């Protein structure tokens, strides 16, 4: 397991500005703009953690916060 405070392994190779959309992403964007806004391309995932391997809720929340800090496009 890696140190959660270490920088992303690819942080130095990340572009300074966001990259343009790929062809599939552009098609999804156009569809969303033309049709009424909705949740057609949203994915909802539910995970249930039980038993002795269930993560600590605070640690899980902190991990999600670090993930979003590294990848703001997920916001």
Coordinates of N, CA and C in Angstrom, one line a residue:
X1 N 0.9 -1.2 0.0 CA 0.0 0.0 0.0 C 0.9 1.2 0.0
X2 N 0.5 2.3 -0.7 CA 1.3 3.5 -0.7 C 0.9 4.5 0.3
X3 N 1.7 5.4 0.6 CA 1.5 6.5 1.5 C 0.4 7.4 1.0
X4 N -0.7 7.5 1.7 CA -1.8 8.4 1.2 C -1.5 9.8 1.0
X5 N -0.4 10.3 1.6 CA 0.0 11.7 1.5 C 1.0 11.9 0.3
X6 N 1.4 10.8 -0.3 CA 2.4 10.9 -1.4 C 1.7 11.5 -2.6
X7 N 2.5 12.2 -3.5 CA 1.8 12.7 -4.7 C 1.5 11.6 -5.6
X8 N 0.5 11.9 -6.5 CA 0.1 11.0 -7.5 C 1.3 10.6 -8.3
X9 N 1.4 9.3 -8.7 CA 2.6 8.9 -9.5 C 2.7 9.6 -10.8
X10 N 1.6 10.0 -11.3 CA 1.6 10.7 -12.7 C 1.4 12.2 -12.6
X11 N 1.5 12.7 -11.4 CA 1.2 14.2 -11.2 C 2.2 15.0 -12.0
X12 N 3.4 14.7 -12.1 CA 4.3 15.5 -12.9 C 4.1 15.5 -14.4
X13 N 3.4 14.4 -14.9 CA 3.2 14.3 -16.3 C 1.8 14.8 -16.7
X14 N 1.0 15.3 -15.7 CA -0.3 15.8 -16.0 C -0.2 17.2 -16.7
X15 N -1.1 17.4 -17.8 CA -1.0 18.6 -18.5 C -1.5 19.8 -17.6
X16 N -1.0 21.0 -17.9 CA -1.3 22.2 -17.1 C -2.8 22.5 -17.3
X17 N -3.3 22.3 -18.5 CA -4.7 22.6 -18.8 C -5.4 21.3 -19.1
X18 N -6.8 21.3 -18.9 CA -7.5 20.1 -19.2 C -7.4 19.7 -20.6
X19 N -7.4 18.5 -20.9 CA -7.3 18.0 -22.3 C -8.7 18.1 -22.9
X20 N -8.7 18.2 -24.2 CA -10.0 18.3 -24.9 C -10.8 16.9 -24.8
X21 N -12.0 17.0 -25.2 CA -12.8 15.8 -25.1 C -12.4 14.8 -26.2
X22 N -12.5 13.5 -25.9 CA -12.3 12.5 -27.0 C -13.6 12.4 -27.8
X23 N -13.6 11.7 -28.9 CA -14.7 11.6 -29.8 C -16.0 11.1 -29.1
X24 N -15.8 10.1 -28.3 CA -17.0 9.5 -27.6 C -17.5 10.5 -26.6
X25 N -16.6 11.2 -25.8 CA -17.1 12.2 -24.9 C -17.8 13.3 -25.5
X26 N -17.2 13.8 -26.7 CA -17.9 14.9 -27.4 C -19.3 14.5 -27.8
X27 N -19.4 13.3 -28.3 CA -20.8 12.8 -28.7 C -21.7 12.8 -27.5
X28 N -21.3 12.4 -26.4 CA -22.1 12.4 -25.2 C -22.5 13.8 -24.8
X29 N -21.5 14.7 -24.9 CA -21.7 16.1 -24.6 C -22.8 16.7 -25.5
X30 N -22.6 16.5 -26.8 CA -23.6 17.0 -27.8 C -25.0 16.5 -27.5
X31 N -25.1 15.2 -27.3 CA -26.4 14.6 -27.0 C -27.0 15.3 -25.7
X32 N -26.2 15.5 -24.7 CA -26.7 16.1 -23.5 C -27.2 17.5 -23.7
X33 N -26.5 18.3 -24.7 CA -26.9 19.6 -25.0 C -28.1 19.7 -25.8
X34 N -28.3 18.8 -26.7 CA -29.4 18.8 -27.6 C -30.7 18.4 -27.0
X35 N -30.6 17.3 -26.2 CA -31.8 16.7 -25.5 C -31.9 17.4 -24.2
X36 N -33.0 17.2 -23.6 CA -33.2 17.8 -22.2 C -32.2 17.2 -21.3
X37 N -31.7 18.0 -20.4 CA -30.7 17.4 -19.4 C -31.3 16.3 -18.6
X38 N -30.5 15.3 -18.4 CA -31.0 14.2 -17.6 C -29.8 13.4 -17.0
X39 N -30.1 12.2 -16.6 CA -29.1 11.4 -16.0 C -28.8 10.2 -16.9
X40 N -28.9 10.3 -18.2 CA -28.8 9.2 -19.1 C -27.3 8.6 -19.0
X41 N -26.4 9.4 -18.8 CA -25.0 8.9 -18.7 C -24.4 8.9 -17.3
X42 N -25.2 8.9 -16.3 CA -24.8 8.9 -15.0 C -24.8 7.4 -14.5
X43 N -23.7 7.0 -13.8 CA -23.7 5.7 -13.2 C -23.8 5.8 -11.7
X44 N -24.7 5.1 -11.2 CA -24.8 5.1 -9.7 C -24.3 3.7 -9.2
X45 N -23.5 3.7 -8.2 CA -22.9 2.5 -7.7 C -23.1 2.5 -6.2
X46 N -23.6 1.4 -5.7 CA -23.8 1.2 -4.2 C -22.9 0.1 -3.8
X47 N -22.1 0.3 -2.8 CA -21.3 -0.8 -2.2 C -21.6 -1.0 -0.7
X48 N -21.8 -2.2 -0.3 CA -22.0 -2.5 1.1 C -20.8 -3.2 1.7
X49 N -20.2 -2.6 2.7 CA -19.1 -3.2 3.4 C -19.6 -3.8 4.7
X50 N -19.4 -5.1 4.9 CA -19.8 -5.7 6.1 C -18.6 -6.6 6.7
X51 N -18.7 -6.9 7.9 CA -17.8 -7.8 8.5 C -16.5 -7.2 8.9
X52 N -15.5 -8.0 9.3 CA -14.3 -7.4 9.8 C -13.4 -6.6 8.8
X53 N -13.7 -6.8 7.5 CA -12.9 -6.1 6.5 C -13.6 -4.8 6.1
X54 N -14.7 -4.4 6.8 CA -15.3 -3.1 6.5 C -14.4 -2.0 6.8
X55 N -14.3 -1.0 5.9 CA -13.4 0.1 6.2 C -13.9 1.1 7.2
X56 N -13.1 1.8 7.9 CA -13.5 2.8 8.8 C -14.1 3.9 8.0
X57 N -15.3 4.4 8.4 CA -16.0 5.4 7.7 C -15.2 6.7 7.5
X58 N -14.5 7.1 8.5 CA -13.7 8.3 8.4 C -12.6 8.1 7.4
X59 N -11.9 7.0 7.4 CA -10.8 6.7 6.5 C -11.3 6.6 5.1
X60 N -12.5 6.0 4.9 CA -13.1 6.0 3.6 C -13.4 7.4 3.0
X61 N -14.0 8.2 3.9 CA -14.3 9.6 3.5 C -13.1 10.4 3.2
X62 N -12.0 10.2 3.9 CA -10.7 10.9 3.7 C -10.1 10.4 2.4
X63 N -10.2 9.1 2.1 CA -9.7 8.6 0.8 C -10.5 9.1 -0.4
X64 N -11.8 9.2 -0.2 CA -12.6 9.8 -1.3 C -12.2 11.3 -1.5
X65 N -12.0 12.0 -0.4 CA -11.6 13.4 -0.5 C -10.3 13.6 -1.2
X66 N -9.3 12.7 -0.9 CA -8.0 12.7 -1.6 C -8.1 12.4 -3.1
X67 N -9.0 11.4 -3.4 CA -9.2 11.1 -4.8 C -9.8 12.3 -5.6
X68 N -10.8 13.0 -5.0 CA -11.4 14.1 -5.7 C -10.4 15.3 -5.8
X69 N -9.5 15.4 -4.8 CA -8.5 16.5 -4.8 C -7.5 16.2 -6.0
X70 N -7.2 15.0 -6.2 CA -6.2 14.6 -7.3 C -6.9 14.7 -8.6
X71 N -8.2 14.4 -8.7 CA -8.9 14.3 -10.0 C -10.2 15.2 -9.9
X72 N -10.0 16.5 -10.0 CA -11.2 17.4 -9.8 C -12.3 17.2 -10.9
X73 N -11.9 16.6 -12.0 CA -12.9 16.4 -13.1 C -14.0 15.4 -12.5
X74 N -13.8 14.7 -11.5 CA -14.8 13.8 -10.9 C -15.8 14.6 -10.1
X75 N -15.6 15.8 -9.8 CA -16.5 16.6 -9.0 C -17.8 16.8 -9.8

